[in-house]
Amino acid sequence: MKSESLIHAHNISVVKGGKHILKDVSVSIEKNSFKTIIGPNGAGKTMLLHTLLGIEREISGSITRKKNLSIGYVPQHLQVSKDIPLRVVDMLRLYRRPLDVHNNPVIQTFQIDPILNKQMHTLSGGEHQRVLLARALLNNPELLILDEPDQNLDVGGKIALYDIIRSIYQNYGCAILMVSHDIHFVVSSTQEVYCLNNVVCCSGSPQAVKDSREFADLFGQEIAETFAVYHHSIPQHTERETINK
Amino acid sequence: MLEFLFWKTLAAAIMIASTTGSLGSFVVWRRMTFFGESLAHSLSLGIALNLLLFSGFQWGLIVVGILFMLAIYGMQKKMLFSGHATALHMIAHTSLAIGILLMYMFSPQSIDLHGLFFGNLLGITFVDLFILGVLTLVTGFFLIFLWKDLLFLSIDANLARAEGVKVGFVNGAFLVLLTTIVVVIIRMTGTLLISTVLVFPSSSARYLAKSPRGMLVYSVCVSVFAVVSGVMYSFYIDVPPIPAVVVVHGVIFLFVFLVYLLRSRLSRRNRQ
């Protein structure tokens, strides 16, 4: 039996300034799935997320959402302006959400207690992403959409973040759709990859995608090969770190 | 008689201060600090049109205000953020220049540059007071009902839209309210100083506040304090009130900023 579909986008096209940002893109997210979108800059990754979220509405094609689907979203560039004196607790409470910050399991898990009264714009990159992730999880979403959550983090921060995302996937029972540039993470953790370059050039299991010609064409043979070499050494955590160095 | 004039002026000034002080926070957050000034300059054209074409009701201001608002809305729709500073300047100064030219060409005897630039807070009528009262109430309700939406929108419009904020509506309502306020108070505060009453209180409040709500409250307090002391001062030594208000704002800002600098330096030393 096929598992329940949360969002199904069929033949989505978005045209901006006479240029196809997305062309006939079809994406389907099922319950408890973990999928990633990879692709070069300007490939329309963020645009695809925006269409799924309903932020971008000038589209052709059809999107079917499960009724009352709750989505947690972490956008790509959320930089709280210094002009706004916004504490972490204000950010978490933002938008129609009475919240007991001191007895909330999500806030405890993400270790946000100690920084609740810090100003958002003074947080480190890792703290910032933790707050945004926690905020997205507060509604118990069925689907978590992450737009390059790993950018602006150093290597250690990235590894910590990936661990958090894996544990979210295991413990919160939500599906995850994520845009990432980190091919290593994509291959070790996700179930299905969409390789996007304005069109979906290939999709499937990470293994199948990395073997495909389209993937090599898109990212260059060299990267495709390191990806392949790397793939054989995933199971050992220690080896991954050696390779990262 | 002077006493009556004083209370009337003070009442108007307090209402102006509380509306501009509270909405000013959003103006600062959304990087729209050019908005007030550009709209004010553009409205010079409206004032000229009033002089030449309409006597009595302020049709010129309303027409120019609506056109300006549509231009801003169009620019925001394309960019999703506050309009282009350059485009705003061009619209503003071109309208200002056309307005001045029209006045010199067709009605040079009725030119009142002092009134245009510095306003006429002392010439307020009861109708003005009534309109200001209504505007203050509307602003209050607007903030009560749309506070969270507008705050969310100021932080990140995309995230707000993804979580169900009616971004177009909230943004449109904010623009309409802000434009209406500027159109109404332009003849009282003048075109040169309108952005001061819109931007200064929140800029000072930014250094005092730790939360968005706190900034709004501080901003209204600073704004009301500045107009009350400015108006009192202007009656005491007989100068126009608006420049006096602006000077008070400037002094408050300087003071708050210096205290902030001092405190952050001290806390840095303590940490070491």
JSON list of C-alpha atoms in Angstrom, two decimals, chain B residues 19-181:
[
{"chain": "B", "resi": 19, "resn": "THR", "atom": "CA", "xyz": [-0.17, 57.91, 15.99]},
{"chain": "B", "resi": 20, "resn": "THR", "atom": "CA", "xyz": [3.19, 58.68, 14.39]},
{"chain": "B", "resi": 21, "resn": "GLY", "atom": "CA", "xyz": [5.08, 57.37, 17.42]},
{"chain": "B", "resi": 22, "resn": "SER", "atom": "CA", "xyz": [3.38, 54.00, 17.34]},
{"chain": "B", "resi": 23, "resn": "LEU", "atom": "CA", "xyz": [3.35, 53.47, 13.57]},
{"chain": "B", "resi": 24, "resn": "GLY", "atom": "CA", "xyz": [6.90, 54.80, 13.40]},
{"chain": "B", "resi": 25, "resn": "SER", "atom": "CA", "xyz": [8.23, 51.56, 14.87]},
{"chain": "B", "resi": 26, "resn": "PHE", "atom": "CA", "xyz": [6.97, 49.69, 11.84]},
{"chain": "B", "resi": 27, "resn": "VAL", "atom": "CA", "xyz": [8.38, 52.37, 9.57]},
{"chain": "B", "resi": 28, "resn": "VAL", "atom": "CA", "xyz": [11.80, 51.75, 11.12]},
{"chain": "B", "resi": 29, "resn": "TRP", "atom": "CA", "xyz": [11.48, 47.96, 11.16]},
{"chain": "B", "resi": 30, "resn": "ARG", "atom": "CA", "xyz": [10.40, 47.78, 7.56]},
{"chain": "B", "resi": 31, "resn": "ARG", "atom": "CA", "xyz": [13.13, 50.16, 6.44]},
{"chain": "B", "resi": 32, "resn": "MET", "atom": "CA", "xyz": [10.60, 52.66, 5.18]},
{"chain": "B", "resi": 33, "resn": "THR", "atom": "CA", "xyz": [12.25, 55.72, 6.69]},
{"chain": "B", "resi": 34, "resn": "PHE", "atom": "CA", "xyz": [12.18, 57.45, 3.33]},
{"chain": "B", "resi": 35, "resn": "PHE", "atom": "CA", "xyz": [8.46, 56.97, 3.10]},
{"chain": "B", "resi": 36, "resn": "GLY", "atom": "CA", "xyz": [7.33, 59.89, 5.24]},
{"chain": "B", "resi": 37, "resn": "GLU", "atom": "CA", "xyz": [9.74, 62.35, 3.71]},
{"chain": "B", "resi": 38, "resn": "SER", "atom": "CA", "xyz": [9.03, 61.30, 0.14]},
{"chain": "B", "resi": 39, "resn": "LEU", "atom": "CA", "xyz": [5.28, 61.37, 0.63]},
{"chain": "B", "resi": 40, "resn": "ALA", "atom": "CA", "xyz": [5.53, 64.75, 2.32]},
{"chain": "B", "resi": 41, "resn": "HIS", "atom": "CA", "xyz": [7.51, 66.25, -0.56]},
{"chain": "B", "resi": 42, "resn": "SER", "atom": "CA", "xyz": [5.19, 64.70, -3.10]},
{"chain": "B", "resi": 43, "resn": "LEU", "atom": "CA", "xyz": [2.26, 66.24, -1.27]},
{"chain": "B", "resi": 44, "resn": "SER", "atom": "CA", "xyz": [3.68, 69.69, -2.04]},
{"chain": "B", "resi": 45, "resn": "LEU", "atom": "CA", "xyz": [2.23, 69.05, -5.47]},
{"chain": "B", "resi": 46, "resn": "GLY", "atom": "CA", "xyz": [-1.10, 68.29, -3.81]},
{"chain": "B", "resi": 47, "resn": "ILE", "atom": "CA", "xyz": [-0.92, 71.52, -1.85]},
{"chain": "B", "resi": 48, "resn": "ALA", "atom": "CA", "xyz": [-0.21, 73.44, -5.07]},
{"chain": "B", "resi": 49, "resn": "LEU", "atom": "CA", "xyz": [-3.13, 71.76, -6.82]},
{"chain": "B", "resi": 50, "resn": "ASN", "atom": "CA", "xyz": [-5.36, 72.72, -3.91]},
{"chain": "B", "resi": 51, "resn": "LEU", "atom": "CA", "xyz": [-4.34, 76.34, -4.23]},
{"chain": "B", "resi": 52, "resn": "LEU", "atom": "CA", "xyz": [-4.94, 76.42, -7.97]},
{"chain": "B", "resi": 53, "resn": "LEU", "atom": "CA", "xyz": [-7.87, 74.12, -8.62]},
{"chain": "B", "resi": 54, "resn": "PHE", "atom": "CA", "xyz": [-9.82, 73.36, -5.47]},
{"chain": "B", "resi": 55, "resn": "SER", "atom": "CA", "xyz": [-10.76, 75.74, -2.80]},
{"chain": "B", "resi": 56, "resn": "GLY", "atom": "CA", "xyz": [-11.89, 74.38, 0.50]},
{"chain": "B", "resi": 57, "resn": "PHE", "atom": "CA", "xyz": [-11.67, 70.60, 0.54]},
{"chain": "B", "resi": 58, "resn": "GLN", "atom": "CA", "xyz": [-8.21, 69.09, 0.19]},
{"chain": "B", "resi": 59, "resn": "TRP", "atom": "CA", "xyz": [-8.75, 67.10, -3.01]},
{"chain": "B", "resi": 60, "resn": "GLY", "atom": "CA", "xyz": [-5.24, 67.78, -4.26]},
{"chain": "B", "resi": 61, "resn": "LEU", "atom": "CA", "xyz": [-3.68, 66.14, -1.19]},
{"chain": "B", "resi": 62, "resn": "ILE", "atom": "CA", "xyz": [-5.96, 63.16, -1.42]},
{"chain": "B", "resi": 63, "resn": "VAL", "atom": "CA", "xyz": [-5.32, 62.56, -5.12]},
{"chain": "B", "resi": 64, "resn": "VAL", "atom": "CA", "xyz": [-1.54, 62.88, -4.79]},
{"chain": "B", "resi": 65, "resn": "GLY", "atom": "CA", "xyz": [-1.60, 60.74, -1.64]},
{"chain": "B", "resi": 66, "resn": "ILE", "atom": "CA", "xyz": [-3.45, 57.95, -3.43]},
{"chain": "B", "resi": 67, "resn": "LEU", "atom": "CA", "xyz": [-1.15, 58.11, -6.45]},
{"chain": "B", "resi": 68, "resn": "PHE", "atom": "CA", "xyz": [1.91, 57.95, -4.20]},
{"chain": "B", "resi": 69, "resn": "MET", "atom": "CA", "xyz": [0.49, 55.03, -2.26]},
{"chain": "B", "resi": 70, "resn": "LEU", "atom": "CA", "xyz": [-0.21, 53.10, -5.45]},
{"chain": "B", "resi": 71, "resn": "ALA", "atom": "CA", "xyz": [3.35, 53.74, -6.62]},
{"chain": "B", "resi": 72, "resn": "ILE", "atom": "CA", "xyz": [4.77, 52.43, -3.34]},
{"chain": "B", "resi": 73, "resn": "TYR", "atom": "CA", "xyz": [2.48, 49.43, -3.37]},
{"chain": "B", "resi": 74, "resn": "GLY", "atom": "CA", "xyz": [3.55, 48.60, -6.90]},
{"chain": "B", "resi": 75, "resn": "MET", "atom": "CA", "xyz": [7.21, 48.85, -5.96]},
{"chain": "B", "resi": 76, "resn": "GLN", "atom": "CA", "xyz": [6.71, 46.70, -2.87]},
{"chain": "B", "resi": 77, "resn": "LYS", "atom": "CA", "xyz": [4.89, 44.08, -4.86]},
{"chain": "B", "resi": 78, "resn": "LYS", "atom": "CA", "xyz": [7.83, 43.72, -7.16]},
{"chain": "B", "resi": 79, "resn": "MET", "atom": "CA", "xyz": [10.39, 43.69, -4.36]},
{"chain": "B", "resi": 80, "resn": "LEU", "atom": "CA", "xyz": [8.33, 42.56, -1.39]},
{"chain": "B", "resi": 81, "resn": "PHE", "atom": "CA", "xyz": [10.22, 45.12, 0.67]},
{"chain": "B", "resi": 82, "resn": "SER", "atom": "CA", "xyz": [10.14, 48.83, 1.12]},
{"chain": "B", "resi": 83, "resn": "GLY", "atom": "CA", "xyz": [10.41, 50.68, -2.15]},
{"chain": "B", "resi": 84, "resn": "HIS", "atom": "CA", "xyz": [13.56, 51.82, -3.82]},
{"chain": "B", "resi": 85, "resn": "ALA", "atom": "CA", "xyz": [15.11, 54.79, -2.09]},
{"chain": "B", "resi": 86, "resn": "THR", "atom": "CA", "xyz": [16.23, 56.23, -5.41]},
{"chain": "B", "resi": 87, "resn": "ALA", "atom": "CA", "xyz": [12.85, 55.91, -7.07]},
{"chain": "B", "resi": 88, "resn": "LEU", "atom": "CA", "xyz": [11.19, 57.43, -4.01]},
{"chain": "B", "resi": 89, "resn": "HIS", "atom": "CA", "xyz": [13.53, 60.41, -4.08]},
{"chain": "B", "resi": 90, "resn": "MET", "atom": "CA", "xyz": [12.87, 61.01, -7.74]},
{"chain": "B", "resi": 91, "resn": "ILE", "atom": "CA", "xyz": [9.11, 60.88, -7.32]},
{"chain": "B", "resi": 92, "resn": "ALA", "atom": "CA", "xyz": [9.26, 63.11, -4.26]},
{"chain": "B", "resi": 93, "resn": "HIS", "atom": "CA", "xyz": [11.53, 65.82, -5.56]},
{"chain": "B", "resi": 94, "resn": "THR", "atom": "CA", "xyz": [9.96, 65.93, -9.02]},
{"chain": "B", "resi": 95, "resn": "SER", "atom": "CA", "xyz": [6.53, 66.40, -7.47]},
{"chain": "B", "resi": 96, "resn": "LEU", "atom": "CA", "xyz": [7.89, 69.02, -5.08]},
{"chain": "B", "resi": 97, "resn": "ALA", "atom": "CA", "xyz": [9.49, 70.94, -7.95]},
{"chain": "B", "resi": 98, "resn": "ILE", "atom": "CA", "xyz": [6.37, 70.75, -10.12]},
{"chain": "B", "resi": 99, "resn": "GLY", "atom": "CA", "xyz": [4.29, 71.94, -7.19]},
{"chain": "B", "resi": 100, "resn": "ILE", "atom": "CA", "xyz": [6.56, 74.92, -6.55]},
{"chain": "B", "resi": 101, "resn": "LEU", "atom": "CA", "xyz": [6.68, 75.82, -10.26]},
{"chain": "B", "resi": 102, "resn": "LEU", "atom": "CA", "xyz": [2.91, 75.67, -10.54]},
{"chain": "B", "resi": 103, "resn": "MET", "atom": "CA", "xyz": [2.51, 77.94, -7.55]},
{"chain": "B", "resi": 104, "resn": "TYR", "atom": "CA", "xyz": [4.99, 80.52, -8.89]},
{"chain": "B", "resi": 105, "resn": "MET", "atom": "CA", "xyz": [3.47, 80.41, -12.37]},
{"chain": "B", "resi": 106, "resn": "PHE", "atom": "CA", "xyz": [-0.18, 80.67, -11.54]},
{"chain": "B", "resi": 107, "resn": "SER", "atom": "CA", "xyz": [-0.65, 81.98, -8.05]},
{"chain": "B", "resi": 108, "resn": "PRO", "atom": "CA", "xyz": [2.50, 83.70, -6.80]},
{"chain": "B", "resi": 109, "resn": "GLN", "atom": "CA", "xyz": [0.61, 85.89, -4.34]},
{"chain": "B", "resi": 110, "resn": "SER", "atom": "CA", "xyz": [-0.68, 82.93, -2.32]},
{"chain": "B", "resi": 111, "resn": "ILE", "atom": "CA", "xyz": [2.68, 81.21, -1.82]},
{"chain": "B", "resi": 112, "resn": "ASP", "atom": "CA", "xyz": [3.38, 80.38, 1.80]},
{"chain": "B", "resi": 113, "resn": "LEU", "atom": "CA", "xyz": [6.70, 78.59, 1.85]},
{"chain": "B", "resi": 114, "resn": "HIS", "atom": "CA", "xyz": [6.98, 78.85, 5.60]},
{"chain": "B", "resi": 115, "resn": "GLY", "atom": "CA", "xyz": [3.64, 77.10, 6.00]},
{"chain": "B", "resi": 116, "resn": "LEU", "atom": "CA", "xyz": [4.57, 74.51, 3.38]},
{"chain": "B", "resi": 117, "resn": "PHE", "atom": "CA", "xyz": [7.82, 73.56, 5.06]},
{"chain": "B", "resi": 118, "resn": "PHE", "atom": "CA", "xyz": [7.10, 74.10, 8.76]},
{"chain": "B", "resi": 119, "resn": "GLY", "atom": "CA", "xyz": [3.35, 73.66, 8.90]},
{"chain": "B", "resi": 120, "resn": "ASN", "atom": "CA", "xyz": [0.84, 75.53, 10.93]},
{"chain": "B", "resi": 121, "resn": "LEU", "atom": "CA", "xyz": [0.19, 73.68, 14.12]},
{"chain": "B", "resi": 122, "resn": "LEU", "atom": "CA", "xyz": [-1.37, 76.76, 15.68]},
{"chain": "B", "resi": 123, "resn": "GLY", "atom": "CA", "xyz": [-4.06, 77.12, 13.00]},
{"chain": "B", "resi": 124, "resn": "ILE", "atom": "CA", "xyz": [-5.82, 73.90, 13.88]},
{"chain": "B", "resi": 125, "resn": "THR", "atom": "CA", "xyz": [-9.62, 73.88, 13.63]},
{"chain": "B", "resi": 126, "resn": "PHE", "atom": "CA", "xyz": [-12.16, 71.78, 15.46]},
{"chain": "B", "resi": 127, "resn": "VAL", "atom": "CA", "xyz": [-12.71, 69.74, 12.32]},
{"chain": "B", "resi": 128, "resn": "ASP", "atom": "CA", "xyz": [-8.99, 68.98, 12.33]},
{"chain": "B", "resi": 129, "resn": "LEU", "atom": "CA", "xyz": [-9.18, 67.93, 15.96]},
{"chain": "B", "resi": 130, "resn": "PHE", "atom": "CA", "xyz": [-12.10, 65.66, 15.20]},
{"chain": "B", "resi": 131, "resn": "ILE", "atom": "CA", "xyz": [-10.33, 64.03, 12.25]},
{"chain": "B", "resi": 132, "resn": "LEU", "atom": "CA", "xyz": [-7.20, 63.55, 14.36]},
{"chain": "B", "resi": 133, "resn": "GLY", "atom": "CA", "xyz": [-9.30, 61.93, 17.08]},
{"chain": "B", "resi": 134, "resn": "VAL", "atom": "CA", "xyz": [-10.81, 59.48, 14.62]},
{"chain": "B", "resi": 135, "resn": "LEU", "atom": "CA", "xyz": [-7.36, 58.70, 13.17]},
{"chain": "B", "resi": 136, "resn": "THR", "atom": "CA", "xyz": [-5.94, 58.07, 16.63]},
{"chain": "B", "resi": 137, "resn": "LEU", "atom": "CA", "xyz": [-8.74, 55.64, 17.39]},
{"chain": "B", "resi": 138, "resn": "VAL", "atom": "CA", "xyz": [-8.35, 53.87, 14.04]},
{"chain": "B", "resi": 139, "resn": "THR", "atom": "CA", "xyz": [-4.60, 53.55, 14.66]},
{"chain": "B", "resi": 140, "resn": "GLY", "atom": "CA", "xyz": [-5.30, 52.07, 18.08]},
{"chain": "B", "resi": 141, "resn": "PHE", "atom": "CA", "xyz": [-7.67, 49.46, 16.69]},
{"chain": "B", "resi": 142, "resn": "PHE", "atom": "CA", "xyz": [-5.32, 48.75, 13.83]},
{"chain": "B", "resi": 143, "resn": "LEU", "atom": "CA", "xyz": [-2.50, 48.01, 16.28]},
{"chain": "B", "resi": 144, "resn": "ILE", "atom": "CA", "xyz": [-4.71, 45.89, 18.53]},
{"chain": "B", "resi": 145, "resn": "PHE", "atom": "CA", "xyz": [-5.94, 43.69, 15.71]},
{"chain": "B", "resi": 146, "resn": "LEU", "atom": "CA", "xyz": [-3.01, 43.55, 13.33]},
{"chain": "B", "resi": 147, "resn": "TRP", "atom": "CA", "xyz": [-0.05, 43.90, 15.71]},
{"chain": "B", "resi": 148, "resn": "LYS", "atom": "CA", "xyz": [1.19, 40.32, 15.42]},
{"chain": "B", "resi": 149, "resn": "ASP", "atom": "CA", "xyz": [0.62, 40.11, 11.68]},
{"chain": "B", "resi": 150, "resn": "LEU", "atom": "CA", "xyz": [2.46, 43.35, 11.08]},
{"chain": "B", "resi": 151, "resn": "LEU", "atom": "CA", "xyz": [5.33, 42.38, 13.38]},
{"chain": "B", "resi": 152, "resn": "PHE", "atom": "CA", "xyz": [5.66, 39.02, 11.66]},
{"chain": "B", "resi": 153, "resn": "LEU", "atom": "CA", "xyz": [5.56, 40.71, 8.27]},
{"chain": "B", "resi": 154, "resn": "SER", "atom": "CA", "xyz": [8.31, 43.09, 9.37]},
{"chain": "B", "resi": 155, "resn": "ILE", "atom": "CA", "xyz": [10.52, 40.21, 10.48]},
{"chain": "B", "resi": 156, "resn": "ASP", "atom": "CA", "xyz": [10.13, 38.04, 7.41]},
{"chain": "B", "resi": 157, "resn": "ALA", "atom": "CA", "xyz": [7.40, 38.44, 4.83]},
{"chain": "B", "resi": 158, "resn": "ASN", "atom": "CA", "xyz": [7.88, 35.00, 3.29]},
{"chain": "B", "resi": 159, "resn": "LEU", "atom": "CA", "xyz": [7.72, 33.15, 6.58]},
{"chain": "B", "resi": 160, "resn": "ALA", "atom": "CA", "xyz": [4.67, 35.20, 7.53]},
{"chain": "B", "resi": 161, "resn": "ARG", "atom": "CA", "xyz": [2.93, 34.29, 4.30]},
{"chain": "B", "resi": 162, "resn": "ALA", "atom": "CA", "xyz": [3.83, 30.62, 4.71]},
{"chain": "B", "resi": 163, "resn": "GLU", "atom": "CA", "xyz": [2.19, 30.64, 8.14]},
{"chain": "B", "resi": 164, "resn": "GLY", "atom": "CA", "xyz": [-1.03, 32.19, 6.94]},
{"chain": "B", "resi": 165, "resn": "VAL", "atom": "CA", "xyz": [-0.61, 35.95, 7.41]},
{"chain": "B", "resi": 166, "resn": "LYS", "atom": "CA", "xyz": [-2.61, 37.80, 4.77]},
{"chain": "B", "resi": 167, "resn": "VAL", "atom": "CA", "xyz": [0.46, 39.73, 3.74]},
{"chain": "B", "resi": 168, "resn": "GLY", "atom": "CA", "xyz": [-1.18, 41.70, 0.93]},
{"chain": "B", "resi": 169, "resn": "PHE", "atom": "CA", "xyz": [-4.07, 42.84, 3.08]},
{"chain": "B", "resi": 170, "resn": "VAL", "atom": "CA", "xyz": [-2.02, 43.74, 6.16]},
{"chain": "B", "resi": 171, "resn": "ASN", "atom": "CA", "xyz": [0.56, 45.57, 4.10]},
{"chain": "B", "resi": 172, "resn": "GLY", "atom": "CA", "xyz": [-2.13, 47.42, 2.15]},
{"chain": "B", "resi": 173, "resn": "ALA", "atom": "CA", "xyz": [-3.97, 48.43, 5.31]},
{"chain": "B", "resi": 174, "resn": "PHE", "atom": "CA", "xyz": [-0.74, 49.70, 6.84]},
{"chain": "B", "resi": 175, "resn": "LEU", "atom": "CA", "xyz": [0.08, 51.77, 3.76]},
{"chain": "B", "resi": 176, "resn": "VAL", "atom": "CA", "xyz": [-3.42, 53.26, 3.61]},
{"chain": "B", "resi": 177, "resn": "LEU", "atom": "CA", "xyz": [-3.33, 54.19, 7.28]},
{"chain": "B", "resi": 178, "resn": "LEU", "atom": "CA", "xyz": [0.17, 55.66, 7.11]},
{"chain": "B", "resi": 179, "resn": "THR", "atom": "CA", "xyz": [-0.62, 57.67, 3.98]},
{"chain": "B", "resi": 180, "resn": "THR", "atom": "CA", "xyz": [-3.87, 58.95, 5.48]},
{"chain": "B", "resi": 181, "resn": "ILE", "atom": "CA", "xyz": [-2.04, 60.10, 8.59]}
]
